[in-house]
XYZ file of C-alpha atoms in Angstrom:
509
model
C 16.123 -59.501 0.213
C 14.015 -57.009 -1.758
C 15.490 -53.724 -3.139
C 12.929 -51.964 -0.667
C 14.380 -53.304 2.427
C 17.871 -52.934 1.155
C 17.647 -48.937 0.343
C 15.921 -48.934 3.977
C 19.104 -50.583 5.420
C 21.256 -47.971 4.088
C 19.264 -45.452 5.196
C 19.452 -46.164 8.688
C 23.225 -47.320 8.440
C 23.438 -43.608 6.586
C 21.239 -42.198 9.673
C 23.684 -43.589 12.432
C 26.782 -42.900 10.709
C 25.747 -39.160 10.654
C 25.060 -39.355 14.128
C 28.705 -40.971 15.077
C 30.411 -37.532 12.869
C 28.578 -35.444 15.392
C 25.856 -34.534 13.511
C 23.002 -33.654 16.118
C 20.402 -32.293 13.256
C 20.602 -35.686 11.296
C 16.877 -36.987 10.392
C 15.128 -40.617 9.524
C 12.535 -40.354 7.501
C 10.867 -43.538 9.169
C 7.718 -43.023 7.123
C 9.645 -44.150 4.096
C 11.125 -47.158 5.624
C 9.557 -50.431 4.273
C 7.294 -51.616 7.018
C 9.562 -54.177 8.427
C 12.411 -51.669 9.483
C 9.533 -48.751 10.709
C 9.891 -50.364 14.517
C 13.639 -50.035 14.137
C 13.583 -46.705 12.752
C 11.309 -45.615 15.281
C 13.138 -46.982 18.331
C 16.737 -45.095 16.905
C 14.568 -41.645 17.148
C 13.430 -42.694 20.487
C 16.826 -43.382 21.360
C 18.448 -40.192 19.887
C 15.668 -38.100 21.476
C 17.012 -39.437 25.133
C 20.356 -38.936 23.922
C 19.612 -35.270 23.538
C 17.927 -34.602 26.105
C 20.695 -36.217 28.317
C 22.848 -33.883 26.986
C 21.291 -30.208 27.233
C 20.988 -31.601 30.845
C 24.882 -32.518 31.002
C 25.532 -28.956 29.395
C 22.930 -27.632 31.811
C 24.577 -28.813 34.788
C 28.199 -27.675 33.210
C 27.263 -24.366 32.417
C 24.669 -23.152 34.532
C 24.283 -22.700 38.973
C 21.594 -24.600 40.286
C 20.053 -22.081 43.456
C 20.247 -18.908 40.300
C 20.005 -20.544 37.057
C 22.512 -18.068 36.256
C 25.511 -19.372 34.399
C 28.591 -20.750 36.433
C 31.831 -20.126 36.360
C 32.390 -22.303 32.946
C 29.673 -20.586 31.416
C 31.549 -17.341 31.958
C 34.652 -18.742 30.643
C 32.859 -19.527 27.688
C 30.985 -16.704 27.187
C 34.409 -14.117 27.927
C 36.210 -16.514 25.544
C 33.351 -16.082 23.207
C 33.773 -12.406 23.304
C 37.764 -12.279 23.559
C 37.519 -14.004 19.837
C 35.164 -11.493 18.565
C 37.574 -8.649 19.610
C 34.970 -6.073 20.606
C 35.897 -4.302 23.956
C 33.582 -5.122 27.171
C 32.922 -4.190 30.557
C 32.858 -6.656 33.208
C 31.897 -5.650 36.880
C 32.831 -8.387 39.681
C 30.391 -8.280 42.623
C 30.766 -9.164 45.914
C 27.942 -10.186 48.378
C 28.569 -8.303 51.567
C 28.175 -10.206 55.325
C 26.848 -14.033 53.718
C 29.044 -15.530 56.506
C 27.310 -13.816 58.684
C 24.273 -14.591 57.450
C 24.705 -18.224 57.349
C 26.134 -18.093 60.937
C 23.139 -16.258 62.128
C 20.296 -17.451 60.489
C 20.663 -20.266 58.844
C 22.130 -21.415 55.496
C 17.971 -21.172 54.422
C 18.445 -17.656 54.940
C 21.374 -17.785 53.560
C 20.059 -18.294 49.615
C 17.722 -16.257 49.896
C 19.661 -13.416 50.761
C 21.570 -14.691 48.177
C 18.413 -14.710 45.587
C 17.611 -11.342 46.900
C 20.289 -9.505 45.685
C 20.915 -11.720 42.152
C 16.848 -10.576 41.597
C 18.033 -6.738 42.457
C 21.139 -7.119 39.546
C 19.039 -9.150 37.265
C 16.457 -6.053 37.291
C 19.200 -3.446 37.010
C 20.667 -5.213 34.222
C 20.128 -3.466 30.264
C 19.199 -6.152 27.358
C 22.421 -7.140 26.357
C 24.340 -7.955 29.342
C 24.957 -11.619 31.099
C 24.875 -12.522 34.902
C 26.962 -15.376 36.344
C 27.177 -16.685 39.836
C 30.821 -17.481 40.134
C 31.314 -18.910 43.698
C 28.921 -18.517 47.376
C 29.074 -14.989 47.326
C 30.395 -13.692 43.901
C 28.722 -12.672 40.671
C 30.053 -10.954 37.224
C 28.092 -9.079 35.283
C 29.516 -9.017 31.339
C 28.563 -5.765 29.589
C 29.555 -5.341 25.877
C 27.957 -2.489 25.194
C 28.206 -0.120 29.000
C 31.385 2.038 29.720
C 33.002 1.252 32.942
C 31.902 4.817 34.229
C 27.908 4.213 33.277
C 28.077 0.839 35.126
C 29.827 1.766 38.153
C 27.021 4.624 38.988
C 23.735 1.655 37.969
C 25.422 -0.692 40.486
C 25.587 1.695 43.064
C 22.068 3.096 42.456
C 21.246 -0.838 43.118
C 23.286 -1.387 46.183
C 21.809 2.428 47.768
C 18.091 1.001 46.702
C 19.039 -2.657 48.329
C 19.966 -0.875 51.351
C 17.620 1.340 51.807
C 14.912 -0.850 51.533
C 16.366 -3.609 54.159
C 17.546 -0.877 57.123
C 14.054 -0.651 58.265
C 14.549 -3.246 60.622
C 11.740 -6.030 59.285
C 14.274 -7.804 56.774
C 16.980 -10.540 58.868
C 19.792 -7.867 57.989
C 20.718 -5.092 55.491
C 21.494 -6.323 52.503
C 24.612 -4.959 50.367
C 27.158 -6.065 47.927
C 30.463 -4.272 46.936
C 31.522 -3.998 43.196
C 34.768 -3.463 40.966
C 34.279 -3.141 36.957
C 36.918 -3.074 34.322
C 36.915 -2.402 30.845
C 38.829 -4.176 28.451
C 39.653 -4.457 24.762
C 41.650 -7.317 23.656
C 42.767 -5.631 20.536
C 44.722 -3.418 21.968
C 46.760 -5.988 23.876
C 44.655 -6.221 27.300
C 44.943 -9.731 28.994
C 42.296 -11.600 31.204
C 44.567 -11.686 33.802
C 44.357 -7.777 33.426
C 40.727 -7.630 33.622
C 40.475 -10.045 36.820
C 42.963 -8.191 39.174
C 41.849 -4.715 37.764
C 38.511 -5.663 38.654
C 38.711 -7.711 41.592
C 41.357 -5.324 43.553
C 38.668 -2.584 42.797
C 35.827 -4.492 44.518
C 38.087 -5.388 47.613
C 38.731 -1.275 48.047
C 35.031 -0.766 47.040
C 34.430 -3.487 50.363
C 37.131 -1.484 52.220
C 35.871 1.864 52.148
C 31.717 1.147 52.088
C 31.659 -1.520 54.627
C 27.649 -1.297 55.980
C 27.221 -2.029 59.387
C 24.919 -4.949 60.730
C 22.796 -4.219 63.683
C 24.259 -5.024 66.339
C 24.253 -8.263 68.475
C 22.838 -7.083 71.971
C 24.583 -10.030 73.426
C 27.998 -9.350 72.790
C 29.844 -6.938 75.011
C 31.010 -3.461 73.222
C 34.698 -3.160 73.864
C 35.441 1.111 74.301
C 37.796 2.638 71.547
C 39.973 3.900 74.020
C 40.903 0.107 74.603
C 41.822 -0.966 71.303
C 44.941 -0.516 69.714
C 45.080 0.044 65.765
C 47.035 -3.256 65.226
C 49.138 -5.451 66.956
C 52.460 -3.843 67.478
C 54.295 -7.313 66.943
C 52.044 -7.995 63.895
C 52.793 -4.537 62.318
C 56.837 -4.482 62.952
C 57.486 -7.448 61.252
C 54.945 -6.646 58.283
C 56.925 -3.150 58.033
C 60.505 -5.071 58.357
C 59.610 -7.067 55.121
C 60.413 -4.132 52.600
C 63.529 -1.824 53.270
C 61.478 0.835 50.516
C 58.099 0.527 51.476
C 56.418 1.982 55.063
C 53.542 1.278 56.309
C 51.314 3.448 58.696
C 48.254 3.648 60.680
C 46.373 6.983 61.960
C 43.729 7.224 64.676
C 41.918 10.194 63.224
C 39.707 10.222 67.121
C 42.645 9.832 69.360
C 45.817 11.417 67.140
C 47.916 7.748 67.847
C 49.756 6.610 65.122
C 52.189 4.052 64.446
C 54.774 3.909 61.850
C 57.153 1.625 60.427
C 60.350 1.358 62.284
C 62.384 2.267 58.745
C 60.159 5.092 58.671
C 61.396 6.254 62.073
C 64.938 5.910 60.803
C 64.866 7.120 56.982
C 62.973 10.054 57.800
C 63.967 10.812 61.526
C 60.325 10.257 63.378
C 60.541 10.918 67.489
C 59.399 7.513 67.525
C 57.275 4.509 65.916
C 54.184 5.817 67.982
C 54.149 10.189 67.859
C 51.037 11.759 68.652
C 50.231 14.761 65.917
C 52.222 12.548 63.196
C 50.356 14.123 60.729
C 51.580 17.597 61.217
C 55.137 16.150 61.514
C 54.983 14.759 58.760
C 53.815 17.680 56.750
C 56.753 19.698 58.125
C 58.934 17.400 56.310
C 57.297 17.868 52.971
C 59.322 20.580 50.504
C 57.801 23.976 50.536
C 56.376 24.028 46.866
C 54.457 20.645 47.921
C 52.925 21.316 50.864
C 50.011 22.842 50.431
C 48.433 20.350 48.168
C 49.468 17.508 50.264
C 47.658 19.347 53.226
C 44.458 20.119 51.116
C 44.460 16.546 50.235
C 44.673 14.798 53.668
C 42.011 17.002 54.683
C 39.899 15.483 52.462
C 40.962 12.624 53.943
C 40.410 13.491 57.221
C 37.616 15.075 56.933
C 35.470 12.760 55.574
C 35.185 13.829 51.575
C 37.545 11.136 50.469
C 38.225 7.546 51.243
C 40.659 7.265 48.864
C 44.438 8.976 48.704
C 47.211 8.547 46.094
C 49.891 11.503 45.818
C 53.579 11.661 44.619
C 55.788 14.384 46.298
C 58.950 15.222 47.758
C 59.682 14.704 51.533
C 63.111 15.438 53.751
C 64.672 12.140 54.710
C 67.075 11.741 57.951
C 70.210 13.333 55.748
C 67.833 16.557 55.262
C 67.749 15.815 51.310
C 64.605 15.673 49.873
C 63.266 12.181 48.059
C 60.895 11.345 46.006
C 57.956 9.719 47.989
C 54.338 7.399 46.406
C 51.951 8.097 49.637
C 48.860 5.815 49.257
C 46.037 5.824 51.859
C 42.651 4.639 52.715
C 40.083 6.190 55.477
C 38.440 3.747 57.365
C 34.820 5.005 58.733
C 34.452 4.149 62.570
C 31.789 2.443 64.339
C 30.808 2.226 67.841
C 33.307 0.299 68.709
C 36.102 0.928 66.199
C 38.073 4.156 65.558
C 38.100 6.295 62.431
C 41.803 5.312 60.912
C 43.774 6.576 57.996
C 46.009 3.220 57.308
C 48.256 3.339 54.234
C 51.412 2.956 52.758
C 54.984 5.006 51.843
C 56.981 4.496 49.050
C 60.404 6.250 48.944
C 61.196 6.500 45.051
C 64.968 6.636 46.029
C 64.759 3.252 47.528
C 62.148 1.847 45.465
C 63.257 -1.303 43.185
C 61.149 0.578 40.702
C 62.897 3.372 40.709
C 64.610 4.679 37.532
C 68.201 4.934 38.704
C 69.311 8.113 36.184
C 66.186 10.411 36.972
C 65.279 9.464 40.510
C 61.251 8.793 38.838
C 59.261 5.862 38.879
C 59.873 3.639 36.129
C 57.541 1.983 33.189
C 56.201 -0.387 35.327
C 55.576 2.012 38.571
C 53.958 4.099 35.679
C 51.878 0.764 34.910
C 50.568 0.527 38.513
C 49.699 4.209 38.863
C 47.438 4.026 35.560
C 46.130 1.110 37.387
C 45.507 2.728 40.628
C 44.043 5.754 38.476
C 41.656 3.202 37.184
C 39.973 2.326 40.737
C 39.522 5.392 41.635
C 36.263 7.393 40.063
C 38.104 10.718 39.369
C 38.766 12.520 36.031
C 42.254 12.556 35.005
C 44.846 14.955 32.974
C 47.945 13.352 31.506
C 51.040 15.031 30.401
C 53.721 12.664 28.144
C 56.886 14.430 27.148
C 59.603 12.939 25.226
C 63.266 14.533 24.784
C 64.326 14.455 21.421
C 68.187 13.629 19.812
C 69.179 11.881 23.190
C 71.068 9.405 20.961
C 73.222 12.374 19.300
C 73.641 13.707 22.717
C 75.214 10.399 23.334
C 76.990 9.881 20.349
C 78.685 13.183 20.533
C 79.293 13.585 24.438
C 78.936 10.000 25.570
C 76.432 8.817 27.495
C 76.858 10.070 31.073
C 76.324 13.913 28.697
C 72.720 12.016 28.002
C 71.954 11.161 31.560
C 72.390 14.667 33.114
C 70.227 15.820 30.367
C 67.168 13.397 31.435
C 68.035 13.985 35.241
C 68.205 17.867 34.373
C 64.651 17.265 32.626
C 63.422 14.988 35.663
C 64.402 18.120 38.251
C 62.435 20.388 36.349
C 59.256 18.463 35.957
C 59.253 17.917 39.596
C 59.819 21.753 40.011
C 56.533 22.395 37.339
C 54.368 19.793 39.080
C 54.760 21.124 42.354
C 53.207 17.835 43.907
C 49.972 17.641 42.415
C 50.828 15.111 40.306
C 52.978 11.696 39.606
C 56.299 11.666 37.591
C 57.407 8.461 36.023
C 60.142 7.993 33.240
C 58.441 5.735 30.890
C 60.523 4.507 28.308
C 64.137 5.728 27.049
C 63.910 10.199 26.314
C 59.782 10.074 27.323
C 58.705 11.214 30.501
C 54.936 11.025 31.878
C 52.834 12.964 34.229
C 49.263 11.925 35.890
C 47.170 14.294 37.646
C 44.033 13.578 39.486
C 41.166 15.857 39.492
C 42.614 17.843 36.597
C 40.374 20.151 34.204
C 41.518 19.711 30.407
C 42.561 23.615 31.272
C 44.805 23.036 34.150
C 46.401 20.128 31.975
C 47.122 22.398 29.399
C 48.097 24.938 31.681
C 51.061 22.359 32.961
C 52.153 21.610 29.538
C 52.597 24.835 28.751
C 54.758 25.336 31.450
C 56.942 22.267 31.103
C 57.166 23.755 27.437
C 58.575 27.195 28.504
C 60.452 25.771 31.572
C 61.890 22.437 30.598
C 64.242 23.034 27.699
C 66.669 24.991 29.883
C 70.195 24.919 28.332
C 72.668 22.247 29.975
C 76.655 22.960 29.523
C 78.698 20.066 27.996
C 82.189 22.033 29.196
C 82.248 25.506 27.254
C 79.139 23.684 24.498
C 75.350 25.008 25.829
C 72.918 22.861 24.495
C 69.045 23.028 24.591
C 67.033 19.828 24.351
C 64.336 19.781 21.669
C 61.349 18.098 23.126
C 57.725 17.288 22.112
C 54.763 17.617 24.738
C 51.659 16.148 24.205
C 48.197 16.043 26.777
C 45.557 13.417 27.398
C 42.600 14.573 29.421
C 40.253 11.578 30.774
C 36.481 12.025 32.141
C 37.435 8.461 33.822
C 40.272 6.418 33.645
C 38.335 3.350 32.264
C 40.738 1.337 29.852
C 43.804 -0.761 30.693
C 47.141 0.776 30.739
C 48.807 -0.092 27.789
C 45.414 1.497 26.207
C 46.535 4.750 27.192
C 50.161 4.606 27.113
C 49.844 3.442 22.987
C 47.589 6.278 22.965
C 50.320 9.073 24.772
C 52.879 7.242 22.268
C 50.979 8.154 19.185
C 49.882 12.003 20.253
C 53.960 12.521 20.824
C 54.465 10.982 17.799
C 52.407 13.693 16.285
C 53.034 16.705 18.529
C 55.188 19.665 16.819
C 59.170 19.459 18.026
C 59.499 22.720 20.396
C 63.152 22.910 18.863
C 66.691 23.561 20.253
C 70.219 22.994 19.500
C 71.004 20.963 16.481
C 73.438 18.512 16.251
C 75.459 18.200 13.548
């Protein structure tokens, strides 16, 4: 064997054994192969080039759907993962195609993807240079921003859905095409989860669904049934949904005909004439406290009227032993068709009842305070928030004992409710700090709160013949949009308390 063929040998064996470590960019140079190895040589390039090509195909079909070309679900795992590693904070905006079922049912599965191709066209066009489409199941996309607020890409997506529907209504297109949306902005550094971003997201797209619902024309051939006929929901069905939580009560208005019905723990915590009163609206306002009641009312006339779809309200209500509780009211209007009434449908939560319930103050606790940020965040409303934190609670309860330290946060609890008057939520967060939220605040009428919690709050409280005045910090947090997680904002109260000067009072020694 001459030396020539022997350096070729090794050059090939050197070739291949790059290959087998995984290394993809590995080259032959066959032209320097003596001539009686160049057909080998050549054939292992061949060989590799199949092998590549095999594959991008493999990674292809992994990664990518086959009716879009848009990337799968696997490709957005990879891609999210790519961009949890990175740290950076994102937007991502889970879309939902409206009526495919009834598309396929109707017309054909044909008719079908292309409905389907129709709408991924109308986000592809609406998307901005840096963000990434996927087709995650039949009817559901994500759209990955890093670079869009949660705000910005809420108001493109519903330019696109108002453009998709307009131009289908005119009656030549198979049926109006729509999609419902829910987006969520995250930032990993400051402890948001994927888990976070999926149910913040996805819970906003179902209430985007709920409350935007476009109607199909209808099918000539199937008989209207009057709304006078229907019932809101099936009276069995309901009961034993509103006999699963002793804290919790359901409802359901008929904003045409005034029916309602109401939870049968309803009827009995807060002495209703029955599950079914006519007018329940206006007997249930007459059971809201005095300083409350107008804001509730201006509220559910939103509601009723049209404005809103969308209710959420903390305030104080008379129960059946005519003492007044602490009450989470959240609603949704329902639009009527035809054949379908308009309903207010919602839920009650009595805070004295509640399992998340703080059991010195009579306030939600950390993690009721957890879900209201999170409701806040599906909602498309400015936001004011007031955190307030009692200071020397531990020498309170070194020095008086620690019942002396509760009737100083109940005390502080009674007056916040009396400042907020219900327009807004009050939670006890975590040990001496309270929070507030208020929807639809002005950074003024914020302010204007925490100056009054300021003046009002540190009222004296009598240990036996000792007065003593809490020293407390107050600190505000005024949001355009709640668009960020909640332990975002909470971190974010935390460290403007932190800073806030001490409004003082008595010193312990």
């Amino acid at each position: 064997m001459n030396e020539s063929y022997r350096l070729g040998e090794q050059s090939i064996i050197a070739y291949l054994q790059r290959l087998a470590n995984g290394v993809s960019t590995a080259e032959l140079d066959v032209s320097a192969l003596p001539a009686e190895l160049r057909a080998v040589g050549e054939q292992l390039q061949k060989t590799h080039a199949i092998l590549q090509q095999e594959r991008q195909l493999l990674e292809c079909n992994a990664y990518i759907d086959q009716l879009t070309n848009l990337g799968n679900r696997g490709g957005l795992d990879r891609h999210v993962e790519q961009l949890w590693r990175k740290g950076d904070p994102f937007t991502c905006a889970y879309i939902d195609i409206d009526h495919l079922k009834h598309c396929n049912d109707r017309f054909g599965h044909a008719e079908g993807n292309r409905y389907i191709l129709g709408i991924c066209r109308a986000l592809t066009e609406a998307m901005e240079y840096d963000e990434v489409l996927f087709r995650i199941g039949g009817d559901e996309f994500v759209l990955v921003s890093p670079t869009t607020g949660e705000a910005e890409l809420e108001q493109r997506l519903e330019r696109t859905r108002t453009n998709l529907v307009e131009a289908t209504s005119d009656g030549k297109a198979p049926m109006i095409a729509s999609f419902s949306f829910g987006c969520s902005r995250v930032n990993p550094l400051a402890g948001d989860t994927r888990r976070q971003m999926t149910m913040d997201a996805d819970r906003k797209m179902y209430r985007y669904k709920l409350m935007h619902r476009v109607q199909q024309p209808k099918d000539n051939d199937a008989p209207p049934h009057p709304i006078a006929e229907q019932l809101p929901c099936n009276d069995r069905v309901f009961q034993a949904i509103s006999m699963s939580s002793e804290t919790r009560y359901p409802f359901i208005l008929n904003l045409d005909t005034g029916e309602s019905q109401w939870s049968v723990n309803a009827v009995r915590d807060f002495d209703l004439p029955s599950q079914h009163p006519f007018n329940s609206l206006d007997l249930w306002l007459a059971r809201v406290h005095p300083e409350d009641r107008d804001n509730v009312r201006a509220e559910l006339d939103m509601v009723i009227n049209g404005a809103w779809h969308f209710h959420y309200m903390q305030y104080r209500v008379m129960d059946a032993t005519e003492a007044y509780v602490l009450c989470d009211c959240t609603g949704y209007r329902l639009d009527g068709t035809d054949t379908e009434p308009n309903m207010y449908v919602g839920m009650i939560i009595n805070r004295s009842l509640a399992d998340t319930t703080d059991s010195v103050t009579g306030l939600g606790d950390i993690h009721a305070l957890v879900n209201a940020i999170g409701e806040m965040r599906r909602v498309a409303r400015k936001a004011g928030l007031v955190a307030i934190k009692i200071d020397d609670i531990a020498q309170v309860n070194a020095r008086f004992g620690f019942d002396a330290g509760d009737r100083v946060l109940a005390e502080s609890a009674a007056c916040l409710m009396d400042c907020s008057r219900g327009k807004g939520r009050l939670f006890r967060s975590t040990g001496p700090m309270f929070v507030a939220l208020f929807d639809e605040f002005d950074p003024e009428e914020t302010d204007a709160i925490a100056e009054e919690i300021e003046r009002f709050l540190g009222s004296p409280v009598l240990f036996g013949s000792f007065e003593y005045q809490p020293p407390l910090r107050v600190a505000t947090l005024h949001l355009d949009a709640v668009d960020r997680q909640p332990v975002s904002i909470l971190n974010e109260l935390k460290a403007l308390l932190e800073e806030a000067p001490q409004v003082p009072g008595t010193k312990l020694d």
